[in-house]
N, C-alpha and C. Protein backbone atom coordinates (compact mmCIF):
# COMPACT_ATOMS: atom_id res chain seq x y z
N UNK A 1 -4.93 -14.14 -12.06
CA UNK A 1 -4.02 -14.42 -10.96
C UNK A 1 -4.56 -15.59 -10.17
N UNK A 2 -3.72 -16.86 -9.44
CA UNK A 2 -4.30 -17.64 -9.01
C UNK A 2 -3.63 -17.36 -7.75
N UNK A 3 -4.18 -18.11 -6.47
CA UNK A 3 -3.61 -18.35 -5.41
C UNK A 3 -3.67 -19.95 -5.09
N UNK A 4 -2.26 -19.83 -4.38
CA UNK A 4 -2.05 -21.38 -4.18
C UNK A 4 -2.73 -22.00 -3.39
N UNK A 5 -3.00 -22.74 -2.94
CA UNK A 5 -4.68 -23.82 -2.42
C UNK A 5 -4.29 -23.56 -1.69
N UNK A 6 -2.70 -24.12 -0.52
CA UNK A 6 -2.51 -24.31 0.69
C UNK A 6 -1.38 -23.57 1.23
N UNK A 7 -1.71 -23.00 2.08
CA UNK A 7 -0.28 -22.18 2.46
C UNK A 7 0.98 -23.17 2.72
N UNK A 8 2.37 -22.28 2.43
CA UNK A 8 3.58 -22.87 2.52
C UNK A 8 3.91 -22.61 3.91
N UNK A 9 4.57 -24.28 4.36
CA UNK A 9 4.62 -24.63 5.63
C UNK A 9 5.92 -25.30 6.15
N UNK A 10 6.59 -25.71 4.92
CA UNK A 10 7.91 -25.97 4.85
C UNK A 10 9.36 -25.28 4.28
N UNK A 11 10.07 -25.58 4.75
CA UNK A 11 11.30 -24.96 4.03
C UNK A 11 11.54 -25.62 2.82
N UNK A 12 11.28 -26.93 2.41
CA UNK A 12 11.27 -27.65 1.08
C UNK A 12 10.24 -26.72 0.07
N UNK A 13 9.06 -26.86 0.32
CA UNK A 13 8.27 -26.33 -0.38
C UNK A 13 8.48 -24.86 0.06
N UNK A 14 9.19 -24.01 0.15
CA UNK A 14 9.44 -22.40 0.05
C UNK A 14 10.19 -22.57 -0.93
N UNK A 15 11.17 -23.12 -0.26
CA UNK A 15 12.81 -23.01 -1.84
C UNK A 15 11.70 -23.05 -3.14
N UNK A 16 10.70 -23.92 -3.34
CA UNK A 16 10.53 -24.20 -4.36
C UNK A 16 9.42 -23.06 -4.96
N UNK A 17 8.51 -21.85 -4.32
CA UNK A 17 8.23 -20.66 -4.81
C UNK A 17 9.49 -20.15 -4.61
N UNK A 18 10.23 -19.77 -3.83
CA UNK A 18 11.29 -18.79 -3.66
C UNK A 18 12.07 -19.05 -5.27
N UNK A 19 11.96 -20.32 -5.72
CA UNK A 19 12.99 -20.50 -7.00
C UNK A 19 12.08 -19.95 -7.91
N UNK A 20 10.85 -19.74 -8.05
CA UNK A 20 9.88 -19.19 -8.65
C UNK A 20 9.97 -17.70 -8.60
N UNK A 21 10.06 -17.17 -7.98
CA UNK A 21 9.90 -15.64 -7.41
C UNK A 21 11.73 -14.98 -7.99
N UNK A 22 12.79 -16.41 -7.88
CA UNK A 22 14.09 -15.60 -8.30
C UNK A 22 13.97 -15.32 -9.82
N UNK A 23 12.91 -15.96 -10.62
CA UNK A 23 13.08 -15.72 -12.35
C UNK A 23 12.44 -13.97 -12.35
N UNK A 24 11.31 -13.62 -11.43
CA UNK A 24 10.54 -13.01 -11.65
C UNK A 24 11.41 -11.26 -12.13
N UNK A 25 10.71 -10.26 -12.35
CA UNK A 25 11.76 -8.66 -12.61
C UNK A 25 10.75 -8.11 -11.13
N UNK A 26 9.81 -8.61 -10.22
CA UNK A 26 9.35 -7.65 -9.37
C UNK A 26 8.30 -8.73 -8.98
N UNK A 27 8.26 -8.84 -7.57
CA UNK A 27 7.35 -9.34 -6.09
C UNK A 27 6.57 -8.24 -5.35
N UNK A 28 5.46 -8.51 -4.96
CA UNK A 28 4.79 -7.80 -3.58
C UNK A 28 4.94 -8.80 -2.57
N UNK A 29 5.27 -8.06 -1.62
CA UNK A 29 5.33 -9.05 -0.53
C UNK A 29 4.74 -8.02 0.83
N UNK A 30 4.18 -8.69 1.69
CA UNK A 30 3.51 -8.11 2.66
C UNK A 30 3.87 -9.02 3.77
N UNK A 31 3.80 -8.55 4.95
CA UNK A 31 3.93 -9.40 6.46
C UNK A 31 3.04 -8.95 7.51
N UNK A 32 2.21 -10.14 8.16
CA UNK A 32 1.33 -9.94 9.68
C UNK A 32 2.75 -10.25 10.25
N UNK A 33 2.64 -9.55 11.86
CA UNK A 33 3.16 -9.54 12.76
C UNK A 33 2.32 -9.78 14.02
N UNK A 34 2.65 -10.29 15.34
CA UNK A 34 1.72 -10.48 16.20
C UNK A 34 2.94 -9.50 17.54
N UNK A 35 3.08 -8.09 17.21
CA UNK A 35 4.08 -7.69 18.00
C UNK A 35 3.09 -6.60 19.09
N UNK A 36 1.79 -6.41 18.86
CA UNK A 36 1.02 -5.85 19.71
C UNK A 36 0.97 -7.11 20.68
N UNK A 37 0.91 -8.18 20.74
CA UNK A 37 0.51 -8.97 21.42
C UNK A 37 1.85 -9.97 22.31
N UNK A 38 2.31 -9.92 22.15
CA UNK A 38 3.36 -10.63 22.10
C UNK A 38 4.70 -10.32 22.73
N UNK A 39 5.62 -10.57 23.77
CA UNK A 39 6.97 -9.96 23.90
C UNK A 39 7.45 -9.16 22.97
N UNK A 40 8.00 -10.36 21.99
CA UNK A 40 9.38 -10.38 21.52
C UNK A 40 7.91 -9.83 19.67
N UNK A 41 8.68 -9.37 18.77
CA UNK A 41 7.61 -9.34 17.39
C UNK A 41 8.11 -10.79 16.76
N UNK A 42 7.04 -11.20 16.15
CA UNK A 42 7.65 -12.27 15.31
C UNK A 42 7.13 -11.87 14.27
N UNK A 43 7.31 -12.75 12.65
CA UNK A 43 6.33 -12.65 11.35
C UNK A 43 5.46 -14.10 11.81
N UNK A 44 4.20 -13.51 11.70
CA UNK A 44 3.22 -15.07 11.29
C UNK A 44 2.75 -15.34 10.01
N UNK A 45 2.73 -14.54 9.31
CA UNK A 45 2.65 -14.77 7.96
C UNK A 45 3.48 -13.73 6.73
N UNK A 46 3.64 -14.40 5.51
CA UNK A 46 4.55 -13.90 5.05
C UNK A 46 3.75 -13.85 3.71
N UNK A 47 2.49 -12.91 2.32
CA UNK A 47 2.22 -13.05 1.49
C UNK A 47 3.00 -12.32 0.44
N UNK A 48 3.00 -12.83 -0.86
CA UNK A 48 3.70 -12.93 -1.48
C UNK A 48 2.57 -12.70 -3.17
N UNK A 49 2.71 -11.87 -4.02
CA UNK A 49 2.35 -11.83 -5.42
C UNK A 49 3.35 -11.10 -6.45
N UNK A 50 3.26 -12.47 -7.75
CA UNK A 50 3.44 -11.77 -9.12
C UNK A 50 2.35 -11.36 -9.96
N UNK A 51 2.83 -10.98 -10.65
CA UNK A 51 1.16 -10.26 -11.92
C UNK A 51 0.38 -11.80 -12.01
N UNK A 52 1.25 -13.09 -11.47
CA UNK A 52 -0.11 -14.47 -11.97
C UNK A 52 0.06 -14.97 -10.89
N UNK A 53 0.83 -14.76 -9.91
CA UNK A 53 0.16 -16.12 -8.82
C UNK A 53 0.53 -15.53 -7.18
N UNK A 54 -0.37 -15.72 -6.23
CA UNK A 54 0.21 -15.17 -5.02
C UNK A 54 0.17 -16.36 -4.36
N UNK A 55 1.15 -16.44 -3.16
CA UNK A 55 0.84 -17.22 -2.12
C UNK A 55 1.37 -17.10 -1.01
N UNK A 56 0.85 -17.66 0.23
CA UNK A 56 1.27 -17.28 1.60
C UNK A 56 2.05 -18.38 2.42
N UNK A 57 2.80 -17.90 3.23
CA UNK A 57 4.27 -18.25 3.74
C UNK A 57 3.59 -18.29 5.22
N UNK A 58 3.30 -19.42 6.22
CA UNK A 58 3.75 -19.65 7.44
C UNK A 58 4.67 -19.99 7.95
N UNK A 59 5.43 -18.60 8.65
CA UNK A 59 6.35 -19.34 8.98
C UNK A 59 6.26 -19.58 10.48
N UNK A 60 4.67 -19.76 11.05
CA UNK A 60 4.73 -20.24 12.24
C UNK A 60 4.85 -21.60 12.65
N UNK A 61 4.61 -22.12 10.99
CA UNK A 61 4.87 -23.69 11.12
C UNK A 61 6.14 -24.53 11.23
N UNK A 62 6.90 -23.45 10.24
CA UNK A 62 8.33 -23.62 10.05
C UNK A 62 9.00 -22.34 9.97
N UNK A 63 9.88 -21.83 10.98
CA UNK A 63 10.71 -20.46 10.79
C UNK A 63 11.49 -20.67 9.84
N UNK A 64 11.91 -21.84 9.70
CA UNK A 64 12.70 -21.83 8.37
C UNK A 64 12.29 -21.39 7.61
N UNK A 65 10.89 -21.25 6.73
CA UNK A 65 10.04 -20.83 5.58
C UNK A 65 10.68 -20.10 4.86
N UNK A 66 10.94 -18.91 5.70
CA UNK A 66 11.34 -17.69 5.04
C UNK A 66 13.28 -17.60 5.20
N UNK A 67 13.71 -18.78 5.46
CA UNK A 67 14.99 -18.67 5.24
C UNK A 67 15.56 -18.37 3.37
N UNK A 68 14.71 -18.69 2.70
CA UNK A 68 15.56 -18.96 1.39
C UNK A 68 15.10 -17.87 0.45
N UNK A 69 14.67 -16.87 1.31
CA UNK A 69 13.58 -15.64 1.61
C UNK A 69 15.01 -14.53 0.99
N UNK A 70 15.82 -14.43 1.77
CA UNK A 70 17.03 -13.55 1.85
C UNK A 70 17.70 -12.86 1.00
N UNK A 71 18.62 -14.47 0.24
CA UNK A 71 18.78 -14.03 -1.18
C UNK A 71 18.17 -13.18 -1.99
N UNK A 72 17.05 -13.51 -2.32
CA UNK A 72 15.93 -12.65 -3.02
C UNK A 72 15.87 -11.36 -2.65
N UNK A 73 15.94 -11.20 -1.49
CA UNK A 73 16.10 -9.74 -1.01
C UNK A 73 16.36 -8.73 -1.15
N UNK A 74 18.17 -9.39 -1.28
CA UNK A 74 19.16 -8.89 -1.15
C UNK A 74 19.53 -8.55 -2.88
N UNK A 75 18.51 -9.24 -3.71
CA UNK A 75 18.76 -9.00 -5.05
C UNK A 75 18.50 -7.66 -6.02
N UNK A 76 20.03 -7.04 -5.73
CA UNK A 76 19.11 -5.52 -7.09
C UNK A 76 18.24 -5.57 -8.11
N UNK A 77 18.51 -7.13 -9.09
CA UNK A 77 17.49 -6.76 -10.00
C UNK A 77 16.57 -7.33 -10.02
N UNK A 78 15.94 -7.66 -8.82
CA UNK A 78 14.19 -7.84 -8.83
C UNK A 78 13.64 -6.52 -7.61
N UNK A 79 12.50 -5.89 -8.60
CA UNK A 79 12.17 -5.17 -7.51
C UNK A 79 11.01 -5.61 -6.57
N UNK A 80 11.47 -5.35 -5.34
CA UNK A 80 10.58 -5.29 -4.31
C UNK A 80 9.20 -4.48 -4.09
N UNK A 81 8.22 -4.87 -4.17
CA UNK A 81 6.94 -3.73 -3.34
C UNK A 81 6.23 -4.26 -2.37
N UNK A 82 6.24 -3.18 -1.78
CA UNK A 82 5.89 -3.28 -0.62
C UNK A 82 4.92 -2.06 -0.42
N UNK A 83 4.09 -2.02 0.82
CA UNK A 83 2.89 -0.64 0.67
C UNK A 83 3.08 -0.86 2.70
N UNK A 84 3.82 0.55 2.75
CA UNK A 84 4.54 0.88 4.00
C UNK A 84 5.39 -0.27 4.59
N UNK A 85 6.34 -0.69 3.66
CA UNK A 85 6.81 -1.35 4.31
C UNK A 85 8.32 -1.38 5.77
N UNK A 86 8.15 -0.15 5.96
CA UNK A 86 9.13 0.13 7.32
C UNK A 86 9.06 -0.50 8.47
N UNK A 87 7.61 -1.10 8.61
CA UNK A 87 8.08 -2.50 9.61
C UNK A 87 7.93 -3.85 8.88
N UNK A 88 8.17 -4.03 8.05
CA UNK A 88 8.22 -5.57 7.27
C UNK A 88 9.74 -5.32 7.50
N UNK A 89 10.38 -4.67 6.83
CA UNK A 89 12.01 -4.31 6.69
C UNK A 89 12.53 -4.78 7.97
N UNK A 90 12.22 -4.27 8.74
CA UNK A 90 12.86 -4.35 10.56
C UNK A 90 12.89 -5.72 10.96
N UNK A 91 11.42 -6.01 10.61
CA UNK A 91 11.33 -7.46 11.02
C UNK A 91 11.82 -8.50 10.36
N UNK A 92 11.92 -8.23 9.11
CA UNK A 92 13.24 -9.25 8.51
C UNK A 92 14.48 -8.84 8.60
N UNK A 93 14.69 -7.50 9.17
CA UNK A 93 16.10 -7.38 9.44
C UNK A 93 16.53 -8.15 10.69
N UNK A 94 15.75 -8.09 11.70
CA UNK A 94 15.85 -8.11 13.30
C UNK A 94 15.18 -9.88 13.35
N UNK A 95 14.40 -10.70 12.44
CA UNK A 95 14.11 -11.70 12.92
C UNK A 95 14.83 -12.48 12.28
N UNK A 96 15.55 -12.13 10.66
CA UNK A 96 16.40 -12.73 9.91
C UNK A 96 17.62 -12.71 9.23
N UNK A 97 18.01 -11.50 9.68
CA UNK A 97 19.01 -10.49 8.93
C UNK A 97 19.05 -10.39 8.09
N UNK A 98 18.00 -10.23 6.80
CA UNK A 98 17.52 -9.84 5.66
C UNK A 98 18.20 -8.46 5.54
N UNK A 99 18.55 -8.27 4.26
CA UNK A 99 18.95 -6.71 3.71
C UNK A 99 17.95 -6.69 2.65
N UNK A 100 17.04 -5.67 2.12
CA UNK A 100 16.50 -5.45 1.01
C UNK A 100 17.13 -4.27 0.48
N UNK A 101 16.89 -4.79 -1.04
CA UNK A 101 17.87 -4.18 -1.86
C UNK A 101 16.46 -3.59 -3.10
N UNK A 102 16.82 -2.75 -4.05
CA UNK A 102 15.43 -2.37 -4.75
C UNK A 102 13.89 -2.67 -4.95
N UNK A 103 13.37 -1.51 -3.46
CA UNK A 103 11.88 -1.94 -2.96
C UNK A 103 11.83 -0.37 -3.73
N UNK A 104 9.97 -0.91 -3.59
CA UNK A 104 9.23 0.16 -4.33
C UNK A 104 8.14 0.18 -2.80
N UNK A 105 8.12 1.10 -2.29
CA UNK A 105 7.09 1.68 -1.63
C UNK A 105 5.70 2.34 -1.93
N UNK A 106 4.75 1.54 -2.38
CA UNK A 106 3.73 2.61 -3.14
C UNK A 106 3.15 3.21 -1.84
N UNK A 107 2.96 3.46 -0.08
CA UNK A 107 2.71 3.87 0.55
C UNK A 107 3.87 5.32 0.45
N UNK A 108 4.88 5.49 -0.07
CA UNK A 108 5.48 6.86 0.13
C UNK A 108 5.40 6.87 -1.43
N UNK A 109 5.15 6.06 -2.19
CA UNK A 109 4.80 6.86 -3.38
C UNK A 109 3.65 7.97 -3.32
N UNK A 110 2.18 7.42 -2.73
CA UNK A 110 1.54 7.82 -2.33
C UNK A 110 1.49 9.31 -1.78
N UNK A 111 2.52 9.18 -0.89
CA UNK A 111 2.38 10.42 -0.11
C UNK A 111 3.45 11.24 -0.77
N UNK A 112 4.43 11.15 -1.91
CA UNK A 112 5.02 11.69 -2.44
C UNK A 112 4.09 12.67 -3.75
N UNK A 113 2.84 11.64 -4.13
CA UNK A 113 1.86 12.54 -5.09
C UNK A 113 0.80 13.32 -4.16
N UNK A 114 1.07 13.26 -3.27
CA UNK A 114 0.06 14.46 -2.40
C UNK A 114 -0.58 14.31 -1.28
N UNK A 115 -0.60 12.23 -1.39
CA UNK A 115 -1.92 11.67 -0.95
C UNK A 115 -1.59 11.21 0.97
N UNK A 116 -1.11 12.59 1.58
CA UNK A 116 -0.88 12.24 3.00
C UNK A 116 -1.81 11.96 3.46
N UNK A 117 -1.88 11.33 4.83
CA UNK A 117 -2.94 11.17 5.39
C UNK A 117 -3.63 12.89 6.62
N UNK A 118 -4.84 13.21 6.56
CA UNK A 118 -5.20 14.06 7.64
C UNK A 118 -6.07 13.64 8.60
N UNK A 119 -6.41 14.63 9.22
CA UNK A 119 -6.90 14.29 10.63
C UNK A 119 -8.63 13.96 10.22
N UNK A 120 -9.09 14.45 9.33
CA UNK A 120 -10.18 14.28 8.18
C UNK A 120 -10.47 13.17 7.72
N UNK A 121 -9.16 12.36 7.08
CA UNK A 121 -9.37 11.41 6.48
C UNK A 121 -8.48 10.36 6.48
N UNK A 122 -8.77 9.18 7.04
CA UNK A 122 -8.24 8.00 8.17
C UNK A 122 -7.07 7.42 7.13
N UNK A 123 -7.35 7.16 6.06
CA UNK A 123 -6.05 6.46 5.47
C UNK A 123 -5.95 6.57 3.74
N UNK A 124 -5.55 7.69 3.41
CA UNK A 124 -5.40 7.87 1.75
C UNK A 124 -4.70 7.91 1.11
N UNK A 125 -3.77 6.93 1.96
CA UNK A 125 -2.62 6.86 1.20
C UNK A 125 -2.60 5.08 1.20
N UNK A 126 -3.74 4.28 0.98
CA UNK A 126 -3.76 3.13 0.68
C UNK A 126 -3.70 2.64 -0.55
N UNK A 127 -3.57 1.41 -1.01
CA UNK A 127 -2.63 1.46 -2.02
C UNK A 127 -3.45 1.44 -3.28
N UNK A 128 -4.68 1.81 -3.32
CA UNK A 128 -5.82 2.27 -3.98
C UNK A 128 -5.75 3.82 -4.30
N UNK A 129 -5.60 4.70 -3.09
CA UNK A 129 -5.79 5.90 -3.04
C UNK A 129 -5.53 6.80 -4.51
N UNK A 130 -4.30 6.20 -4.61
CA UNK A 130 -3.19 7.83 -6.23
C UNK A 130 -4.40 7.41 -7.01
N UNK A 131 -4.97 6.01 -7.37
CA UNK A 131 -5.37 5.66 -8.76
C UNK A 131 -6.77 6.46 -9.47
N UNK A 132 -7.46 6.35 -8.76
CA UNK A 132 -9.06 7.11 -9.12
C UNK A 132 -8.35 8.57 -9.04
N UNK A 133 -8.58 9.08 -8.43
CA UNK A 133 -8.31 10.86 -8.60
C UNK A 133 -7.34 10.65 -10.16
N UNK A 134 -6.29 10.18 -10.02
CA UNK A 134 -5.34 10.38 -11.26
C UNK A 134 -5.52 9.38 -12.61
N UNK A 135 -6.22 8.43 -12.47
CA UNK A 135 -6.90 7.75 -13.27
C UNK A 135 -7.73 7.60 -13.63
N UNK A 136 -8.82 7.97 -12.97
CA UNK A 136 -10.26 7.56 -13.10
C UNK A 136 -10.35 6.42 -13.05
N UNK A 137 -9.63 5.36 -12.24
CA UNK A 137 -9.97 3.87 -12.07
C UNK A 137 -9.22 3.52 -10.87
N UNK A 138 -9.97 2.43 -10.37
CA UNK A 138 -9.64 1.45 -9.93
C UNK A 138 -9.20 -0.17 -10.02
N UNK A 139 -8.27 -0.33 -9.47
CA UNK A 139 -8.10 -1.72 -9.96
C UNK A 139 -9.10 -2.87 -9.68
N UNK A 140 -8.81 -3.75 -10.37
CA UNK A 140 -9.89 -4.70 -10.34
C UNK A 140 -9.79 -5.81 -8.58
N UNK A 141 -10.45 -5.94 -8.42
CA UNK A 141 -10.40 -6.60 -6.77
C UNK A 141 -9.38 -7.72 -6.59
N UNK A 142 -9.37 -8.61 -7.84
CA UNK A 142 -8.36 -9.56 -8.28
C UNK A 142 -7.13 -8.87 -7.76
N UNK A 143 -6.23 -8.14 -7.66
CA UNK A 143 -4.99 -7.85 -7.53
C UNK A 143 -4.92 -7.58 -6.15
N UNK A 144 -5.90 -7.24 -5.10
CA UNK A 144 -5.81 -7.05 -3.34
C UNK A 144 -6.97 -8.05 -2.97
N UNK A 145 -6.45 -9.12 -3.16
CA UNK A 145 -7.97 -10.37 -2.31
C UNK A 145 -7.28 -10.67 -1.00
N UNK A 146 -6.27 -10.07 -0.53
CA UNK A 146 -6.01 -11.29 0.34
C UNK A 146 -7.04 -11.38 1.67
């Protein structure tokens, strides 16, 4: 898997992963927010992986960034993952009017195979957690660098 040298900072250069990401059958996509801090929530960053290449989306440089973002979204046959993504959703609903259309949640997958979180144990339903107990493995570090 490679990552792209320089983060995307334009709306020219988005269209042009976003046209990348429309061939794909399934994206991870993740979002920082600065809404503890801040009035209003915004996205400040927007990352993005296929099984070969990830890369990251400022769209504090350009809000446009994530305009050509949508489409894709809104597309049934690429699936979405996401790992808790119930405030990524909001915030592209509420900062862009994004609709997502077939996401995969491995945070309620997670907690759908057992792996809730308790008062014991701070977070096991990360997106590591199902694999060792039910696999005996872990993935290789390559696939969560960011």
């Amino acid at each position: 898997m490679t990552l792209r040298n320089n983060p995307i900072e334009s709306k020219e250069e988005a269209a042009e992963w976003f046209a990348l990401l429309a061939v794909e059958k399934r994206f991870a996509l993740d979002l920082e927010a600065d809404g503890f801090f801040s009035y209003e929530d915004k996205i400040c960053l927007a990352q993005f992986a296929t099984l070969d290449e990830c890369a990251l989306v400022d769209p504090l440089a350009d809000r446009e960034c994530l305009a050509p973002l949508g489409p894709l979204l809104a597309d049934g046959a690429i699936e979405k993952i996401f790992h808790g993504g119930d405030y990524d959703i909001r915030l592209l609903k509420k900062g862009y009017g994004f609709a997502v259309e077939n996401l995969f949640d491995t945070m309620i997958a997670s907690q759908l195979l057992g792996r809730e979180p308790t008062k014991s144990t701070s977070a096991p339903t990360g997106q590591n957690a199902p694999l060792k107990p039910r696999c005996s493995t872990t993935p290789p570090p390559t696939y969560c660098t960011w």
